[in-house]
Every structure is written in structure tokens, then in C-alpha cells.
Tab-separated table of C-alpha atoms in Angstrom:
chain	number	residue	atom	x	y	z
A	150	UNK	CA	0.000	0.000	0.000
A	151	UNK	CA	2.663	2.489	0.981
A	152	UNK	CA	4.211	4.218	-2.010
A	153	UNK	CA	6.389	7.246	-2.444
A	154	UNK	CA	3.402	9.493	-3.110
A	155	UNK	CA	1.258	8.465	-0.184
A	156	UNK	CA	2.418	10.891	2.496
A	157	UNK	CA	-0.723	12.979	2.413
A	158	UNK	CA	-2.987	9.944	2.727
A	159	UNK	CA	-0.999	8.755	5.698
A	160	UNK	CA	-1.408	12.062	7.472
A	161	UNK	CA	-5.128	12.148	6.844
A	162	UNK	CA	-5.502	8.711	8.340
A	163	UNK	CA	-3.605	9.738	11.437
A	164	UNK	CA	-5.704	12.830	11.849
A	165	UNK	CA	-8.829	10.781	11.505
A	166	UNK	CA	-7.720	8.306	14.154
A	167	UNK	CA	-6.969	11.208	16.440
A	168	UNK	CA	-10.644	12.219	16.596
A	169	UNK	CA	-12.043	8.809	17.446
A	170	UNK	CA	-11.765	9.182	21.244
A	171	UNK	CA	-15.358	8.469	22.351
A	172	UNK	CA	-17.307	11.132	24.165
A	173	UNK	CA	-18.782	9.875	27.413
A	174	UNK	CA	-22.520	9.966	27.941
A	175	UNK	CA	-24.472	9.955	31.144
A	176	UNK	CA	-27.755	8.434	32.228
A	177	UNK	CA	-30.010	10.779	34.177
A	178	UNK	CA	-32.953	9.565	36.267
A	179	UNK	CA	-35.662	12.143	37.002
A	180	UNK	CA	-37.928	12.436	40.001
A	181	UNK	CA	-41.580	11.531	39.719
A	182	UNK	CA	-44.332	11.239	42.326
A	183	UNK	CA	-45.240	7.628	41.556
A	184	UNK	CA	-42.101	5.518	41.774
A	185	UNK	CA	-41.483	4.361	45.317
A	186	UNK	CA	-38.202	5.092	47.064
A	187	UNK	CA	-37.768	1.409	47.907
A	188	UNK	CA	-38.325	0.500	44.271
A	189	UNK	CA	-35.913	3.092	42.904
A	190	UNK	CA	-33.244	2.084	45.435
A	191	UNK	CA	-33.732	-1.548	44.500
A	192	UNK	CA	-33.373	-0.791	40.766
A	193	UNK	CA	-30.148	1.145	41.382
A	194	UNK	CA	-28.733	-1.680	43.487
A	195	UNK	CA	-29.760	-4.603	41.331
A	196	UNK	CA	-29.273	-3.106	37.877
A	197	UNK	CA	-26.174	-0.941	38.358
A	198	UNK	CA	-24.777	-3.025	41.203
A	199	UNK	CA	-24.471	0.052	43.405
A	200	UNK	CA	-23.846	-0.470	47.106
A	201	UNK	CA	-26.640	0.074	49.586
A	202	UNK	CA	-25.174	3.447	50.570
A	203	UNK	CA	-24.632	4.676	47.018
A	204	UNK	CA	-28.071	3.536	45.843
A	205	UNK	CA	-29.670	5.353	48.744
A	206	UNK	CA	-27.629	8.475	48.090
A	207	UNK	CA	-28.636	8.528	44.397
A	208	UNK	CA	-32.261	7.778	45.213
A	209	UNK	CA	-32.388	10.682	47.672
A	210	UNK	CA	-30.649	12.929	45.163
A	211	UNK	CA	-33.353	12.125	42.584
A	212	UNK	CA	-36.011	12.767	45.209
A	213	UNK	CA	-34.663	16.060	46.557
A	214	UNK	CA	-32.854	17.589	43.594
A	215	UNK	CA	-35.180	16.309	40.892
A	216	UNK	CA	-32.517	14.352	39.019
A	217	UNK	CA	-29.346	12.358	39.440
A	218	UNK	CA	-26.659	10.986	37.133
A	219	UNK	CA	-26.741	7.259	37.796
A	220	UNK	CA	-24.206	6.043	35.234
A	221	UNK	CA	-21.568	7.419	32.854
A	222	UNK	CA	-19.948	5.638	29.950
A	223	UNK	CA	-19.828	5.034	26.206
A	224	UNK	CA	-22.929	5.970	24.266
A	225	UNK	CA	-24.036	2.410	23.532
A	226	UNK	CA	-23.958	1.434	27.169
A	227	UNK	CA	-25.794	4.599	28.180
A	228	UNK	CA	-28.486	3.811	25.602
A	229	UNK	CA	-28.908	0.309	27.004
A	230	UNK	CA	-29.136	1.718	30.528
A	231	UNK	CA	-31.788	4.265	29.548
A	232	UNK	CA	-33.880	1.575	27.882
A	233	UNK	CA	-33.503	-0.628	30.961
A	234	UNK	CA	-34.628	2.248	33.211
A	235	UNK	CA	-37.675	2.748	30.967
A	236	UNK	CA	-38.332	-0.964	31.341
A	237	UNK	CA	-38.470	-0.404	35.106
A	238	UNK	CA	-40.771	2.582	34.592
A	239	UNK	CA	-38.218	5.160	35.682
A	240	UNK	CA	-37.976	8.463	33.822
A	241	UNK	CA	-34.499	8.368	32.334
A	242	UNK	CA	-32.699	10.368	29.660
A	243	UNK	CA	-29.324	10.229	27.949
A	244	UNK	CA	-27.063	13.270	27.673
A	245	UNK	CA	-23.463	14.121	26.925
A	246	UNK	CA	-21.331	14.062	30.048
A	247	UNK	CA	-20.167	17.485	31.206
B	98	UNK	CA	-57.928	-9.146	54.037
B	99	UNK	CA	-54.731	-9.216	52.060
B	100	UNK	CA	-51.424	-10.016	53.666
B	101	UNK	CA	-48.346	-8.261	52.319
B	102	UNK	CA	-45.411	-9.734	50.441
B	103	UNK	CA	-42.718	-11.168	52.683
B	104	UNK	CA	-39.557	-13.137	52.033
B	105	UNK	CA	-39.785	-16.867	52.644
B	106	UNK	CA	-37.318	-19.679	52.095
B	107	UNK	CA	-39.021	-20.297	48.761
B	108	UNK	CA	-39.248	-16.769	47.419
B	109	UNK	CA	-41.724	-13.975	48.117
B	110	UNK	CA	-45.240	-14.701	49.157
B	111	UNK	CA	-48.420	-12.646	49.511
B	112	UNK	CA	-51.903	-13.757	50.476
B	113	UNK	CA	-54.414	-11.892	48.371
B	114	UNK	CA	-58.161	-12.276	48.170
B	115	UNK	CA	-59.321	-13.841	44.947
B	116	UNK	CA	-61.060	-10.636	43.866
B	117	UNK	CA	-57.864	-8.690	44.526
B	118	UNK	CA	-55.866	-11.043	42.351
B	119	UNK	CA	-58.515	-10.835	39.667
B	120	UNK	CA	-58.590	-7.038	39.720
B	121	UNK	CA	-54.806	-6.791	39.476
B	122	UNK	CA	-54.800	-9.295	36.644
B	123	UNK	CA	-57.430	-7.296	34.783
B	124	UNK	CA	-55.438	-4.115	35.266
B	125	UNK	CA	-52.405	-5.864	33.767
B	126	UNK	CA	-54.592	-6.986	30.857
B	127	UNK	CA	-55.772	-3.419	30.296
B	128	UNK	CA	-52.216	-2.092	30.189
B	129	UNK	CA	-51.350	-4.863	27.712
B	130	UNK	CA	-54.305	-3.758	25.568
B	131	UNK	CA	-53.117	-0.172	25.690
B	132	UNK	CA	-49.565	-1.131	24.647
B	133	UNK	CA	-50.841	-3.400	21.886
B	134	UNK	CA	-52.944	-0.568	20.534
B	135	UNK	CA	-49.866	1.596	20.383
B	136	UNK	CA	-48.139	-1.186	18.456
B	137	UNK	CA	-51.006	-1.269	15.994
B	138	UNK	CA	-50.951	2.483	15.611
B	139	UNK	CA	-47.261	2.841	14.980
B	140	UNK	CA	-47.292	-0.053	12.545
B	141	UNK	CA	-49.952	1.775	10.585
B	142	UNK	CA	-52.392	-1.041	11.120
B	143	UNK	CA	-54.516	0.653	13.717
B	144	UNK	CA	-58.192	0.198	14.284
B	145	UNK	CA	-60.349	3.002	13.091
B	146	UNK	CA	-61.232	5.438	15.822
B	147	UNK	CA	-64.892	4.607	15.388
B	148	UNK	CA	-64.112	1.033	16.246
B	149	UNK	CA	-61.979	1.761	19.273
B	150	UNK	CA	-64.567	4.180	20.584
B	151	UNK	CA	-67.524	1.885	20.207
B	152	UNK	CA	-69.502	1.920	23.418
B	153	UNK	CA	-70.337	-1.733	23.098
B	154	UNK	CA	-66.815	-3.038	23.473
B	155	UNK	CA	-64.846	-3.327	26.683
B	156	UNK	CA	-61.091	-3.037	26.068
B	157	UNK	CA	-60.330	-6.695	26.471
B	158	UNK	CA	-62.452	-7.550	23.464
B	159	UNK	CA	-59.411	-6.574	21.443
B	160	UNK	CA	-57.506	-9.353	23.125
B	161	UNK	CA	-60.206	-11.817	22.269
B	162	UNK	CA	-60.706	-13.090	25.806
B	163	UNK	CA	-63.782	-11.107	26.727
B	164	UNK	CA	-65.970	-13.814	28.080
B	165	UNK	CA	-63.475	-15.828	30.005
B	166	UNK	CA	-62.289	-12.917	32.091
B	167	UNK	CA	-65.437	-10.954	32.236
B	168	UNK	CA	-67.864	-13.652	33.180
B	169	UNK	CA	-66.792	-13.729	36.791
B	170	UNK	CA	-66.323	-9.997	37.207
B	171	UNK	CA	-69.867	-8.795	37.274
B	172	UNK	CA	-73.339	-10.199	37.266
B	173	UNK	CA	-74.550	-7.628	34.790
B	174	UNK	CA	-71.674	-6.689	32.523
B	175	UNK	CA	-73.706	-4.164	30.589
B	176	UNK	CA	-74.469	-2.229	33.724
B	177	UNK	CA	-71.121	-2.493	35.481
B	178	UNK	CA	-69.358	0.770	36.347
B	179	UNK	CA	-66.119	-1.189	36.127
B	180	UNK	CA	-66.560	-1.526	32.370
B	181	UNK	CA	-66.500	2.215	32.041
B	182	UNK	CA	-63.557	2.505	34.372
B	183	UNK	CA	-61.527	-0.039	32.476
B	184	UNK	CA	-62.257	1.646	29.175
B	185	UNK	CA	-61.018	4.862	30.680
B	186	UNK	CA	-57.938	3.169	32.057
B	187	UNK	CA	-57.040	1.777	28.669
B	188	UNK	CA	-57.408	5.261	27.209
B	189	UNK	CA	-60.195	4.255	24.900
B	190	UNK	CA	-62.062	7.495	25.441
B	191	UNK	CA	-59.052	9.721	25.012
B	192	UNK	CA	-58.693	9.833	21.243
B	193	UNK	CA	-55.688	7.559	21.135
B	194	UNK	CA	-53.477	7.984	18.154
B	195	UNK	CA	-54.836	11.265	16.883
B	196	UNK	CA	-51.379	12.585	16.210
B	197	UNK	CA	-49.700	9.407	15.145
B	198	UNK	CA	-47.511	9.741	12.094
B	199	UNK	CA	-46.787	6.908	9.724
B	200	UNK	CA	-43.171	6.606	10.856
B	201	UNK	CA	-44.222	5.932	14.429
B	202	UNK	CA	-41.628	8.068	16.153
B	203	UNK	CA	-44.116	10.608	17.460
B	204	UNK	CA	-44.474	10.294	21.233
B	205	UNK	CA	-47.835	8.903	22.357
B	206	UNK	CA	-50.474	11.578	22.954
B	207	UNK	CA	-52.142	9.510	25.648
B	208	UNK	CA	-50.609	10.486	29.007
B	209	UNK	CA	-50.446	6.930	30.365
B	210	UNK	CA	-48.672	5.625	27.267
B	211	UNK	CA	-46.401	8.653	27.287
B	212	UNK	CA	-45.436	7.766	30.847
B	213	UNK	CA	-44.799	4.091	30.040
B	214	UNK	CA	-42.852	4.933	26.887
B	215	UNK	CA	-41.089	8.148	27.893
B	216	UNK	CA	-38.814	10.446	25.918
B	217	UNK	CA	-35.172	9.371	26.216
B	218	UNK	CA	-33.712	12.822	25.660
B	219	UNK	CA	-34.563	16.464	26.212
B	220	UNK	CA	-33.555	17.015	22.585
B	221	UNK	CA	-36.685	16.169	20.554
B	222	UNK	CA	-34.708	15.005	17.530
B	223	UNK	CA	-32.566	12.673	19.599
B	224	UNK	CA	-35.654	11.460	21.482
B	225	UNK	CA	-37.432	10.665	18.217
B	226	UNK	CA	-34.461	8.698	16.924
B	227	UNK	CA	-34.166	6.807	20.188
B	228	UNK	CA	-37.878	6.040	20.090
B	229	UNK	CA	-37.636	4.681	16.578
B	230	UNK	CA	-34.891	2.283	17.618
B	231	UNK	CA	-36.018	1.300	21.095
B	232	UNK	CA	-39.743	1.769	21.611
B	233	UNK	CA	-41.003	-1.415	20.050
B	234	UNK	CA	-38.730	-3.682	22.106
B	235	UNK	CA	-39.628	-1.693	25.214
B	236	UNK	CA	-43.316	-2.306	24.492
B	237	UNK	CA	-42.663	-5.996	23.938
B	238	UNK	CA	-40.744	-6.398	27.183
B	239	UNK	CA	-43.476	-4.595	29.117
B	240	UNK	CA	-46.138	-6.800	27.577
B	241	UNK	CA	-44.093	-9.899	28.483
B	242	UNK	CA	-43.736	-8.664	32.096
B	243	UNK	CA	-47.461	-7.982	32.364
B	244	UNK	CA	-48.336	-11.407	30.971
B	245	UNK	CA	-45.983	-13.087	33.443
B	246	UNK	CA	-47.567	-11.093	36.269
B	247	UNK	CA	-51.038	-12.261	35.221
B	248	UNK	CA	-49.808	-15.829	35.350
B	249	UNK	CA	-48.337	-15.299	38.830
B	250	UNK	CA	-51.649	-13.825	39.993
B	251	UNK	CA	-53.381	-17.088	39.202
B	252	UNK	CA	-51.694	-18.839	42.120
B	253	UNK	CA	-52.875	-18.578	45.700
B	254	UNK	CA	-50.936	-17.444	47.627
B	255	UNK	CA	-49.049	-15.389	45.052
B	256	UNK	CA	-45.526	-16.807	45.174
B	257	UNK	CA	-42.560	-15.326	43.328
B	258	UNK	CA	-39.037	-16.700	42.919
B	259	UNK	CA	-36.043	-14.335	43.015
B	260	UNK	CA	-36.187	-14.306	39.205
B	261	UNK	CA	-39.929	-13.680	39.012
B	262	UNK	CA	-40.060	-10.951	41.647
B	263	UNK	CA	-38.483	-8.137	39.563
B	264	UNK	CA	-40.696	-9.040	36.592
B	265	UNK	CA	-43.793	-8.892	38.769
B	266	UNK	CA	-42.564	-5.646	40.311
B	267	UNK	CA	-42.053	-3.993	36.927
B	268	UNK	CA	-45.523	-5.027	35.798
B	269	UNK	CA	-47.084	-3.782	39.014
B	270	UNK	CA	-45.214	-0.511	38.548
B	271	UNK	CA	-46.560	-0.110	35.013
B	272	UNK	CA	-50.057	-0.629	36.401
B	273	UNK	CA	-49.381	2.052	39.021
B	274	UNK	CA	-47.981	4.466	36.435
B	275	UNK	CA	-51.062	3.945	34.278
B	276	UNK	CA	-53.457	4.507	37.193
B	277	UNK	CA	-51.447	7.566	38.239
B	278	UNK	CA	-51.704	9.057	34.748
B	279	UNK	CA	-55.461	8.457	34.680
B	280	UNK	CA	-55.802	10.015	38.144
B	281	UNK	CA	-53.755	13.019	37.048
B	282	UNK	CA	-50.996	12.517	39.619
B	283	UNK	CA	-48.317	15.034	38.690
B	284	UNK	CA	-46.672	15.845	41.989
B	285	UNK	CA	-46.360	14.567	45.539
B	286	UNK	CA	-49.399	16.569	46.674
B	287	UNK	CA	-51.576	14.908	44.009
B	288	UNK	CA	-50.336	11.507	45.146
B	289	UNK	CA	-51.154	12.345	48.763
B	290	UNK	CA	-54.672	13.407	47.754
B	291	UNK	CA	-55.204	10.131	45.955
B	292	UNK	CA	-54.148	8.200	49.047
B	293	UNK	CA	-56.557	10.220	51.156
B	294	UNK	CA	-59.353	9.614	48.703
B	295	UNK	CA	-58.580	5.896	48.823
B	296	UNK	CA	-58.728	5.945	52.620
B	297	UNK	CA	-62.274	7.278	52.682
B	298	UNK	CA	-63.841	3.891	52.215
B	299	UNK	CA	-66.443	2.761	49.786
B	300	UNK	CA	-65.759	3.972	46.258
B	301	UNK	CA	-68.616	5.921	44.720
B	302	UNK	CA	-67.034	7.060	41.465
B	303	UNK	CA	-64.619	5.715	38.887
B	304	UNK	CA	-61.909	7.959	40.305
B	305	UNK	CA	-62.563	6.710	43.845
B	306	UNK	CA	-62.217	3.175	42.589
B	307	UNK	CA	-59.026	3.961	40.695
B	308	UNK	CA	-57.654	5.676	43.800
B	309	UNK	CA	-58.305	2.535	45.862
B	310	UNK	CA	-56.584	0.375	43.278
B	311	UNK	CA	-53.664	2.778	43.170
B	312	UNK	CA	-53.290	2.700	46.948
B	313	UNK	CA	-53.597	-1.078	47.006
B	314	UNK	CA	-51.041	-1.700	44.257
B	315	UNK	CA	-48.704	0.857	45.866
B	316	UNK	CA	-48.898	-0.934	49.194
B	317	UNK	CA	-48.304	-4.289	47.519
B	318	UNK	CA	-45.282	-3.014	45.626
B	319	UNK	CA	-43.816	-1.343	48.692
B	320	UNK	CA	-43.971	-4.588	50.645
B	321	UNK	CA	-42.464	-6.569	47.778
B	322	UNK	CA	-39.495	-4.270	47.237
B	323	UNK	CA	-38.841	-3.736	50.923
B	324	UNK	CA	-38.558	-7.508	51.185
B	325	UNK	CA	-36.389	-7.690	48.058
B	326	UNK	CA	-34.012	-4.994	49.316
B	327	UNK	CA	-33.403	-7.038	52.441
B	328	UNK	CA	-31.885	-9.901	50.513
B	329	UNK	CA	-29.492	-8.085	48.139
B	330	UNK	CA	-25.991	-8.874	49.425
B	331	UNK	CA	-24.006	-5.741	50.202
B	332	UNK	CA	-20.642	-7.527	50.181
B	333	UNK	CA	-17.657	-5.443	49.065
B	334	UNK	CA	-19.827	-2.840	47.358
B	335	UNK	CA	-19.586	-0.226	50.072
B	336	UNK	CA	-15.825	-0.492	50.157
B	337	UNK	CA	-15.486	-0.252	46.389
B	338	UNK	CA	-17.791	2.749	45.969
B	339	UNK	CA	-15.765	5.649	47.205
B	340	UNK	CA	-16.918	8.211	44.658
């Protein structure tokens, strides 16, 4: 592939590879008046594997502040998480991590 | 009198009256009907609005199991206030699908469906794309949960394994979300009002009845998940989570 005249192509490829670094996304769960605190805490523990203390902290953050970031990661994983939260009936959205 | 869910050596168990199990099962069936209608709408194969609004048909007719489930519900089905309530619950009076576009990415106009199939992003374009990719499998998984819950409600006492409990809990939650949307619960004060209404005793109106069902299913879910939280091991988690 490499020939004497291919310098430019090589550079373009390198530049392209340089931009691939994936942007992280975050999963936000929003407060609502229907989902029970015990239920939300259970979902956070069983689905994300959060500890008892962390699940409780996030659950209370959702309750008091209206929202909480419950997971951060590559876009595909965040999409799966949001769909799973919808499966549990939680209000969840995906957004770019700050 | 119902006895709450509690953990036993063979899973979670609750003693419910037969009419309580039947009511919960019917609620699950109504949510299934509502989700299936959405499926029909977004696939462009929806029933005409005249058909869905026909006064003669209770929602479960669409499922084709009218007689089996309805026969033991009321002595006089034609005169039963529950028929009206269940039609309301399934959104059959709310002009379902008025705004549905052929591509099916428009969010549901019905508030209960909109709550069960929520927007995945605050950016409408992103939400529409997400909906196009994910909504149909979300509907299918909810329908599967609700069907499994109906099956579980056929046993007495209701007994759930560790694997079945989350499925039942999700279905029960979808029932609660649907009731909450029909009751117009938008904040904590609304929810409190509904609980007070439920505590007043004998239901006189459709909303009273829905409030009682909401309070009952809330209580049931609270007992189930309190029991489930007890048994999640908290091993090294607390040490690992320092953030």
C-alpha cells in the first residue's frame, strides 16, 4: 500500500484516528411522584450493582434535587441503561457528560 | 384481608383475596391492551377510531378473551361501572393515536402511554431517533412482564421466585404508572390526595375506585421491594464505591 506518493494519505488517516476518542454519555434519572423510594433504590442496586449506601444516596438525590446521574460511559452502554430504566418505569434520559 | 409480600425460604409470598388477584390481573390486561394498541398504531395497522370508541366493546375484546375474564367480574356486565372505568384506564375514550404519524416516532399523545414509553432525551430530535430504535422492544418487554404477572396472579398465595419478583414488580409498577396518569398525579401533593381519597372507604365514582386500586397496588409493591431490598448482598460494594 505504501508508495512514495502516499504521504498525504498517511497524514489524513492519522488525523482521523486522532478524533475517534469516544465522548462519554451519562444516564439521568428524574424524580416523579409515583415511583417508590424502595423501588428506585432496589433498581439502582440490582441493575447498576451500586452499594446500599450509594443507591440510597442517588435515590435521595433524585427525590430532593429532581434528578441524578446514575451512570456514565460510552454511548451504547448509556443507551442500554436508559432503555432498561424505561423498562423499570423510571424516567431516564441520555445526555453528553459534562 | 390481604397479607403483604414477605420473604420466605421459597421466594416472596403474599396472600391476596381472589377478587384482589382478579382485579390486578385485569389491570395488567388493560395495560397490555393499551400497549398493543400503540403497536397497531405505529405499525400503521390501527383500528379506526370509530371502532376503538364503540360503546359496546370493553377493552379486552381486542384481546379476544372477553368472556373468560369478564364472566366472573360482574353479574350484569352491561351495567357495570367497572366496564366504564376499564375503558377509561385503557385510554379508549381519550382519542388515542390522533397525532400518530406513519413513521411511528411521534411520542404517544395519551398520558399513560407517554409515561410508560417516555422520551429518552430532552432534545426532541434525539428522542425521536431513540424512540424509533427502542420503543417497540420496550413495548414488547413490558407486555411480556405484564403477561408473566397475570400468570403469577393465578396462584394462591401469590408466590414469586427471586427471578420472578423483579418481573412482577415492573408489571405492578406499570399498572401504578397507568393509574397515576389516569388520576392526574403530577406531583407529591396529588399523590397524597389520591391516598386520602382511597382511605375514605367505599368507592362511589370511577376515580374513587381507581384511587383505591392505586393505593392497594402501591402498598403491595412497597412490601415486595422492601422484602427484596433485604436480601441483596451488600458484600464489598460499600468499600469499592468511594466516589
